[in-house]
């Protein structure tokens, strides 16, 4: 044995130190199963504001404050789905109701959310695919800029367009993106969500099987009495591994 070459395998933090950044995108469930926002029992109750933030707000804060530490411009596109706007159910829209969905940081997300909720007409069904397809396109557009997108989807129920959602996730496996789904409320058992979280085996769509796992599902009720830091840690547990699988796939 004349020589030994030792190659250090880069960690997630190494890539962040070498110019990669995380970009947060978020999407909020405005389907009717959340309950009338004017009711105290609604998952979107807003009368108490930040004095008693609802689960959607807590999730936006918990995940946002962690991820935005690695985001240079701290601008977040905030989307919604399932609301009726101008008499039509929209499965993908800008929560700030502006042509540009980007808002400034956690405060911007909360301002846009609290600005929309009082006038929201909740509808349905619960379709994820339009949001995932749009976010995937955005992630691919920034791939050359060393940007890795984390799409946070907040939902209170089961997915209606499961086949289309699975196909959208599988087709996104080569995009610089992870998807974190946080289930809020206690009205659903979220069984179908485990199918999307490909920890046991790679997700299979109608055309092919995914080459890597990009989804993490977290039920908020498991952390309802825990510090927000506990939710953040669980939500972000798989992102470093998913990122490393992406750069390996691309040979970066």
XYZ file of C-alpha atoms in Angstrom:
252
model
C 0.000 0.000 0.000
C 1.831 3.089 -1.275
C -0.713 5.837 -0.904
C -4.153 6.492 0.468
C -6.443 9.141 -0.976
C -8.896 10.484 1.563
C -11.915 12.237 0.096
C -14.103 14.131 2.541
C -17.798 13.903 1.710
C -19.287 17.426 1.797
C -22.001 18.140 4.327
C -25.097 20.283 3.862
C -23.409 23.127 5.761
C -20.428 23.001 3.378
C -22.663 23.764 0.413
C -24.311 26.643 2.271
C -20.885 28.093 3.073
C -19.923 27.755 -0.600
C -22.709 29.869 -2.013
C -25.831 27.704 -1.973
C -28.871 29.260 -0.357
C -32.310 28.107 0.695
C -35.374 29.782 -0.788
C -38.675 29.374 1.050
C -42.026 29.236 -0.748
C -45.263 28.660 1.159
C -48.825 27.667 0.304
C -51.847 27.860 2.627
C -55.044 25.792 2.610
C -58.199 27.911 2.256
C -60.660 25.067 1.727
C -64.032 25.060 3.458
C -63.133 22.310 5.930
C -61.076 24.867 7.879
C -64.284 26.501 9.080
C -65.491 30.083 8.791
C -62.552 32.359 9.740
C -64.951 34.552 11.723
C -65.621 31.631 14.078
C -63.396 31.021 17.102
C -63.376 27.314 16.214
C -61.984 27.906 12.717
C -58.426 26.869 11.972
C -58.168 30.317 10.358
C -59.564 32.246 13.344
C -57.939 35.656 13.242
C -59.757 37.847 15.776
C -57.100 37.313 18.435
C -54.261 37.875 15.981
C -50.787 37.324 17.392
C -52.161 37.243 20.957
C -53.343 33.696 20.186
C -51.964 32.724 16.764
C -53.685 29.888 14.933
C -51.837 26.789 13.727
C -51.238 28.192 10.246
C -49.556 31.250 11.700
C -47.452 29.197 14.112
C -46.249 26.963 11.299
C -45.361 29.914 9.068
C -43.372 31.452 11.914
C -41.672 28.242 13.035
C -40.509 27.126 9.610
C -39.963 30.606 8.202
C -37.646 31.806 10.945
C -35.377 28.782 10.481
C -35.211 28.688 6.689
C -34.890 32.422 6.164
C -31.577 32.363 8.005
C -30.152 30.786 4.830
C -32.052 32.992 2.376
C -30.128 36.025 1.174
C -32.991 38.289 0.067
C -35.565 36.885 2.550
C -38.364 37.305 -0.002
C -41.037 34.594 0.070
C -43.758 33.823 -2.481
C -46.930 33.110 -0.478
C -49.577 31.110 -2.309
C -53.005 29.820 -1.412
C -55.377 27.191 -2.700
C -59.022 26.243 -2.261
C -60.571 29.709 -1.903
C -63.343 31.112 -4.051
C -62.199 34.347 -5.699
C -64.630 36.330 -7.842
C -67.031 33.391 -7.781
C -64.473 30.819 -8.942
C -62.596 28.253 -6.860
C -58.878 28.827 -7.307
C -56.425 25.985 -6.748
C -53.421 28.308 -6.938
C -53.367 32.048 -6.211
C -51.261 34.800 -4.647
C -52.336 35.462 -1.064
C -51.396 39.147 -1.299
C -53.691 39.404 -4.363
C -50.909 41.141 -6.292
C -49.236 40.135 -9.591
C -46.014 39.544 -7.624
C -46.563 36.991 -4.806
C -43.301 37.786 -3.007
C -43.430 39.288 0.490
C -40.653 40.296 2.873
C -39.840 37.596 5.382
C -42.027 36.187 8.135
C -43.593 39.561 8.824
C -44.566 39.910 5.185
C -46.148 36.437 5.166
C -48.186 37.228 8.263
C -49.297 40.615 6.912
C -50.422 39.033 3.634
C -52.170 36.187 5.463
C -53.991 38.435 7.934
C -54.896 40.757 5.064
C -56.531 37.947 3.086
C -58.242 35.848 5.766
C -61.011 38.311 6.745
C -62.279 38.439 3.157
C -61.549 34.802 2.278
C -64.398 32.735 0.821
C -63.367 29.203 1.692
C -64.217 26.574 -0.882
C -62.545 23.390 -2.151
C -61.521 20.726 -3.005
C -57.962 20.197 -1.724
C -55.705 20.120 -4.793
C -51.924 20.201 -4.345
C -50.757 19.594 -7.923
C -51.125 23.176 -9.263
C -48.988 24.549 -6.414
C -46.301 21.862 -6.787
C -46.103 22.302 -10.561
C -45.705 26.075 -10.245
C -43.108 25.814 -7.466
C -41.156 23.236 -9.469
C -40.951 25.597 -12.426
C -39.721 28.374 -10.136
C -37.098 26.078 -8.606
C -35.794 25.023 -12.010
C -35.560 28.671 -13.093
C -33.107 29.385 -10.233
C -31.096 26.146 -10.370
C -28.066 27.829 -11.951
C -28.038 30.408 -9.150
C -27.316 27.774 -6.477
C -30.785 28.144 -4.978
C -32.563 25.206 -3.352
C -36.286 25.775 -2.835
C -38.244 24.454 0.132
C -41.974 24.477 -0.559
C -44.035 24.535 2.626
C -47.622 23.327 2.112
C -50.009 23.795 5.025
C -53.209 21.750 4.912
C -56.062 20.608 7.143
C -57.219 17.586 5.154
C -56.673 14.822 2.689
C -55.663 15.523 -0.902
C -58.394 15.353 -3.520
C -56.112 15.177 -6.579
C -53.830 12.408 -5.245
C -52.829 10.916 -8.617
C -51.986 14.323 -10.089
C -50.110 15.287 -6.904
C -48.006 12.113 -6.985
C -47.187 12.696 -10.654
C -46.183 16.299 -9.904
C -43.895 15.195 -7.059
C -42.263 12.459 -9.154
C -41.646 14.873 -12.032
C -40.046 17.318 -9.568
C -37.403 14.849 -8.370
C -34.696 16.434 -10.559
C -35.529 19.994 -9.489
C -33.623 21.709 -6.647
C -36.573 21.452 -4.291
C -37.988 19.770 -1.201
C -41.643 19.770 -0.158
C -42.661 19.980 3.480
C -46.320 19.271 4.213
C -47.611 20.308 7.623
C -51.021 18.935 8.579
C -52.979 21.254 10.865
C -56.095 20.575 12.911
C -57.479 17.287 14.178
C -60.285 16.677 11.688
C -58.242 14.357 9.458
C -56.103 11.295 10.094
C -53.793 12.303 7.198
C -53.249 8.657 6.229
C -52.706 9.502 2.578
C -49.862 11.860 3.490
C -47.678 8.934 4.519
C -47.891 7.724 0.926
C -46.319 10.971 -0.274
C -43.532 10.871 2.306
C -41.331 8.317 0.564
C -39.286 7.224 3.569
C -40.092 3.538 3.098
C -39.823 3.404 -0.676
C -39.600 5.801 -3.589
C -42.881 7.312 -4.697
C -44.298 5.884 -7.938
C -46.423 7.947 -10.295
C -48.467 6.912 -13.286
C -45.465 7.283 -15.623
C -42.413 6.376 -13.545
C -40.895 6.041 -10.088
C -39.225 8.943 -8.304
C -35.438 8.884 -8.184
C -35.266 10.544 -4.786
C -37.537 11.388 -1.852
C -38.411 15.088 -1.759
C -41.388 15.101 0.654
C -41.560 15.334 4.437
C -44.928 15.201 6.237
C -45.387 16.490 9.778
C -48.707 16.458 11.694
C -48.871 19.699 13.669
C -50.979 18.122 16.423
C -47.923 16.201 17.592
C -46.263 19.520 18.440
C -49.214 21.641 19.520
C -47.944 21.966 23.103
C -44.260 21.937 22.214
C -41.999 24.967 21.693
C -42.004 26.257 18.129
C -38.353 25.191 17.880
C -39.423 21.538 18.232
C -41.758 21.849 15.245
C -39.044 23.559 13.229
C -36.515 20.825 13.976
C -38.886 18.046 12.925
C -40.073 19.862 9.813
C -36.520 20.430 8.599
C -35.108 17.048 9.628
C -34.972 15.582 6.103
C -34.031 18.679 4.093
C -30.223 18.266 4.383
C -30.386 14.649 3.175
C -32.748 15.535 0.341
C -30.450 18.374 -0.708
C -27.398 16.088 -0.726
C -29.289 13.543 -2.845
C -30.062 16.322 -5.318
C -26.462 17.514 -5.690
C -25.293 13.901 -6.023
C -27.865 13.298 -8.762
C -26.633 16.377 -10.608
C -22.942 15.680 -9.986
C -22.439 19.014 -8.227
